[in-house]
Amino acid sequence: MTVKPFFTCAVPTYNRAGMLRQAINAILGQTFGDFEIIISDNASTDDTPDVVREFSDPRIRHVRQPENVGPINNFNLLLQEARGEIFLLHQDDDMLHKTFLERCHRAVQNRPDVAFFSSPV
């Protein structure tokens, strides 16, 4: 991983450990690998911390809120922690196609004028 990865894949979560595992696997399975994953756990009471510990990839950072701070503050923490050039908000119940980051990188890498990118489902 570079000091400043191209993408920050930011995943806010609260009590959705089963879905979170799938979301993390979908990010780690990308064909484009210059990214970090930040998981902001909003004081989950389920086994979310254990699920995150299952992954030993150094691109993953887990931040656990000491108490539930609500969705907006949880999201704001992700923005503050992001080191990537491009910020990707990835919900804990979403899946990415394995080439999503590669296609996104191709579309935005030389386009400083692009502020938002999406793709068809």
PDB file of C-alpha atoms in Angstrom:
ATOM      1  CA  MET A   1       0.000   0.000   0.000  1.00  0.00           C
ATOM      2  CA  THR A   2       1.227   3.467  -0.763  1.00  0.00           C
ATOM      3  CA  VAL A   3       1.305   6.136   1.946  1.00  0.00           C
ATOM      4  CA  LYS A   4      -1.493   7.873   0.088  1.00  0.00           C
ATOM      5  CA  PRO A   5      -3.615   5.208  -1.572  1.00  0.00           C
ATOM      6  CA  PHE A   6      -5.647   6.105  -4.608  1.00  0.00           C
ATOM      7  CA  PHE A   7      -8.922   5.065  -2.940  1.00  0.00           C
ATOM      8  CA  THR A   8     -10.221   5.192   0.575  1.00  0.00           C
ATOM      9  CA  CYS A   9     -13.037   2.668   0.864  1.00  0.00           C
ATOM     10  CA  ALA A  10     -14.931   3.934   3.890  1.00  0.00           C
ATOM     11  CA  VAL A  11     -17.350   1.558   5.579  1.00  0.00           C
ATOM     12  CA  PRO A  12     -19.589   2.828   8.375  1.00  0.00           C
ATOM     13  CA  THR A  13     -21.184   0.001  10.320  1.00  0.00           C
ATOM     14  CA  TYR A  14     -23.385  -0.786  13.286  1.00  0.00           C
ATOM     15  CA  ASN A  15     -24.476  -4.294  14.325  1.00  0.00           C
ATOM     16  CA  ARG A  16     -24.235  -5.858  10.865  1.00  0.00           C
ATOM     17  CA  ALA A  17     -21.292  -8.219  11.298  1.00  0.00           C
ATOM     18  CA  GLY A  18     -22.524 -10.818   8.804  1.00  0.00           C
ATOM     19  CA  MET A  19     -23.015  -8.298   6.039  1.00  0.00           C
ATOM     20  CA  LEU A  20     -19.786  -6.504   6.911  1.00  0.00           C
ATOM     21  CA  ARG A  21     -17.765  -9.658   6.250  1.00  0.00           C
ATOM     22  CA  GLN A  22     -19.176  -9.831   2.710  1.00  0.00           C
ATOM     23  CA  ALA A  23     -18.562  -6.123   2.098  1.00  0.00           C
ATOM     24  CA  ILE A  24     -14.915  -6.404   3.204  1.00  0.00           C
ATOM     25  CA  ASN A  25     -14.394  -9.480   1.032  1.00  0.00           C
ATOM     26  CA  ALA A  26     -15.858  -7.633  -1.966  1.00  0.00           C
ATOM     27  CA  ILE A  27     -13.398  -4.774  -1.492  1.00  0.00           C
ATOM     28  CA  LEU A  28     -10.408  -7.055  -0.923  1.00  0.00           C
ATOM     29  CA  GLY A  29     -11.316  -8.994  -4.073  1.00  0.00           C
ATOM     30  CA  GLN A  30     -10.895  -5.959  -6.326  1.00  0.00           C
ATOM     31  CA  THR A  31      -8.663  -6.199  -9.412  1.00  0.00           C
ATOM     32  CA  PHE A  32      -7.258  -2.750  -8.525  1.00  0.00           C
ATOM     33  CA  GLY A  33      -5.343  -2.892  -5.269  1.00  0.00           C
ATOM     34  CA  ASP A  34      -4.252   0.655  -4.421  1.00  0.00           C
ATOM     35  CA  PHE A  35      -6.767   1.308  -1.665  1.00  0.00           C
ATOM     36  CA  GLU A  36      -7.264   1.422   2.052  1.00  0.00           C
ATOM     37  CA  ILE A  37     -10.348   0.268   3.912  1.00  0.00           C
ATOM     38  CA  ILE A  38     -11.485   2.182   6.950  1.00  0.00           C
ATOM     39  CA  ILE A  39     -14.240   0.587   8.995  1.00  0.00           C
ATOM     40  CA  SER A  40     -15.908   2.883  11.504  1.00  0.00           C
ATOM     41  CA  ASP A  41     -17.767   0.730  13.996  1.00  0.00           C
ATOM     42  CA  ASN A  42     -20.410   2.801  15.726  1.00  0.00           C
ATOM     43  CA  ALA A  43     -20.145   0.905  19.062  1.00  0.00           C
ATOM     44  CA  SER A  44     -21.696  -2.295  17.731  1.00  0.00           C
ATOM     45  CA  THR A  45     -22.950  -4.768  20.314  1.00  0.00           C
ATOM     46  CA  ASP A  46     -22.644  -7.778  18.002  1.00  0.00           C
ATOM     47  CA  ASP A  47     -19.419  -9.511  16.906  1.00  0.00           C
ATOM     48  CA  THR A  48     -18.338  -6.750  14.495  1.00  0.00           C
ATOM     49  CA  PRO A  49     -14.861  -6.374  16.093  1.00  0.00           C
ATOM     50  CA  ASP A  50     -14.293 -10.140  15.773  1.00  0.00           C
ATOM     51  CA  VAL A  51     -15.293 -10.072  12.113  1.00  0.00           C
ATOM     52  CA  VAL A  52     -12.811  -7.280  11.391  1.00  0.00           C
ATOM     53  CA  ARG A  53     -10.048  -9.180  13.236  1.00  0.00           C
ATOM     54  CA  GLU A  54     -10.579 -12.128  10.846  1.00  0.00           C
ATOM     55  CA  PHE A  55      -8.827 -10.050   8.185  1.00  0.00           C
ATOM     56  CA  SER A  56      -5.084  -9.514   8.411  1.00  0.00           C
ATOM     57  CA  ASP A  57      -4.729  -7.254   5.382  1.00  0.00           C
ATOM     58  CA  PRO A  58      -2.625  -4.176   6.290  1.00  0.00           C
ATOM     59  CA  ARG A  59      -4.875  -1.973   4.140  1.00  0.00           C
ATOM     60  CA  ILE A  60      -7.675  -2.365   6.704  1.00  0.00           C
ATOM     61  CA  ARG A  61      -8.055   0.073   9.582  1.00  0.00           C
ATOM     62  CA  HIS A  62     -10.746  -0.437  12.182  1.00  0.00           C
ATOM     63  CA  VAL A  63     -11.919   2.485  14.277  1.00  0.00           C
ATOM     64  CA  ARG A  64     -14.364   1.622  17.029  1.00  0.00           C
ATOM     65  CA  GLN A  65     -16.474   4.370  18.547  1.00  0.00           C
ATOM     66  CA  PRO A  66     -16.578   4.097  22.379  1.00  0.00           C
ATOM     67  CA  GLU A  67     -20.309   4.881  22.250  1.00  0.00           C
ATOM     68  CA  ASN A  68     -22.865   5.234  19.483  1.00  0.00           C
ATOM     69  CA  VAL A  69     -22.294   8.675  17.966  1.00  0.00           C
ATOM     70  CA  GLY A  70     -25.045   8.459  15.347  1.00  0.00           C
ATOM     71  CA  PRO A  71     -24.648   7.965  11.600  1.00  0.00           C
ATOM     72  CA  ILE A  72     -23.503  11.499  10.713  1.00  0.00           C
ATOM     73  CA  ASN A  73     -20.658  11.594  13.240  1.00  0.00           C
ATOM     74  CA  ASN A  74     -19.675   8.049  12.301  1.00  0.00           C
ATOM     75  CA  PHE A  75     -19.472   9.144   8.654  1.00  0.00           C
ATOM     76  CA  ASN A  76     -17.527  12.285   9.599  1.00  0.00           C
ATOM     77  CA  LEU A  77     -14.916  10.152  11.337  1.00  0.00           C
ATOM     78  CA  LEU A  78     -14.392   8.279   8.070  1.00  0.00           C
ATOM     79  CA  LEU A  79     -13.834  11.553   6.230  1.00  0.00           C
ATOM     80  CA  GLN A  80     -11.297  12.662   8.838  1.00  0.00           C
ATOM     81  CA  GLU A  81      -9.385   9.368   8.726  1.00  0.00           C
ATOM     82  CA  ALA A  82      -9.297   9.037   4.925  1.00  0.00           C
ATOM     83  CA  ARG A  83      -5.863   9.178   3.288  1.00  0.00           C
ATOM     84  CA  GLY A  84      -6.886   8.282  -0.258  1.00  0.00           C
ATOM     85  CA  GLU A  85      -7.056  10.589  -3.218  1.00  0.00           C
ATOM     86  CA  ILE A  86     -10.606   9.424  -3.946  1.00  0.00           C
ATOM     87  CA  PHE A  87     -13.165   8.731  -1.199  1.00  0.00           C
ATOM     88  CA  LEU A  88     -15.550   5.826  -1.754  1.00  0.00           C
ATOM     89  CA  LEU A  89     -18.414   5.464   0.698  1.00  0.00           C
ATOM     90  CA  HIS A  90     -19.179   1.767   0.824  1.00  0.00           C
ATOM     91  CA  GLN A  91     -22.155   0.710   2.915  1.00  0.00           C
ATOM     92  CA  ASP A  92     -21.767  -2.403   5.046  1.00  0.00           C
ATOM     93  CA  ASP A  93     -24.548  -4.175   3.156  1.00  0.00           C
ATOM     94  CA  ASP A  94     -23.242  -3.366  -0.347  1.00  0.00           C
ATOM     95  CA  MET A  95     -21.165  -5.439  -2.709  1.00  0.00           C
ATOM     96  CA  LEU A  96     -18.730  -4.176  -5.340  1.00  0.00           C
ATOM     97  CA  HIS A  97     -18.187  -5.863  -8.670  1.00  0.00           C
ATOM     98  CA  LYS A  98     -14.605  -7.117  -8.663  1.00  0.00           C
ATOM     99  CA  THR A  99     -13.550  -4.586 -11.337  1.00  0.00           C
ATOM    100  CA  PHE A 100     -15.331  -1.544  -9.873  1.00  0.00           C
ATOM    101  CA  LEU A 101     -12.221   0.186  -8.522  1.00  0.00           C
ATOM    102  CA  GLU A 102     -10.266  -0.582 -11.689  1.00  0.00           C
ATOM    103  CA  ARG A 103     -12.989   0.948 -13.856  1.00  0.00           C
ATOM    104  CA  CYS A 104     -13.378   3.912 -11.535  1.00  0.00           C
ATOM    105  CA  HIS A 105      -9.613   4.490 -11.535  1.00  0.00           C
ATOM    106  CA  ARG A 106      -9.522   4.434 -15.329  1.00  0.00           C
ATOM    107  CA  ALA A 107     -12.375   6.944 -15.470  1.00  0.00           C
ATOM    108  CA  VAL A 108     -11.050   9.462 -12.939  1.00  0.00           C
ATOM    109  CA  GLN A 109      -7.257   9.099 -12.772  1.00  0.00           C
ATOM    110  CA  ASN A 110      -6.507  12.070 -15.034  1.00  0.00           C
ATOM    111  CA  ARG A 111      -9.674  14.034 -14.386  1.00  0.00           C
ATOM    112  CA  PRO A 112      -9.251  16.507 -11.521  1.00  0.00           C
ATOM    113  CA  ASP A 113     -12.584  18.013 -12.568  1.00  0.00           C
ATOM    114  CA  VAL A 114     -14.519  14.867 -11.581  1.00  0.00           C
ATOM    115  CA  ALA A 115     -16.198  15.194  -8.200  1.00  0.00           C
ATOM    116  CA  PHE A 116     -18.560  12.236  -8.339  1.00  0.00           C
ATOM    117  CA  PHE A 117     -18.471   8.857 -10.053  1.00  0.00           C
ATOM    118  CA  SER A 118     -21.119   6.148 -10.268  1.00  0.00           C
ATOM    119  CA  SER A 119     -21.761   3.179 -12.465  1.00  0.00           C
ATOM    120  CA  PRO A 120     -24.809   1.242 -13.592  1.00  0.00           C
ATOM    121  CA  VAL A 121     -25.865  -1.801 -11.640  1.00  0.00           C
TER     122      VAL A 121
END
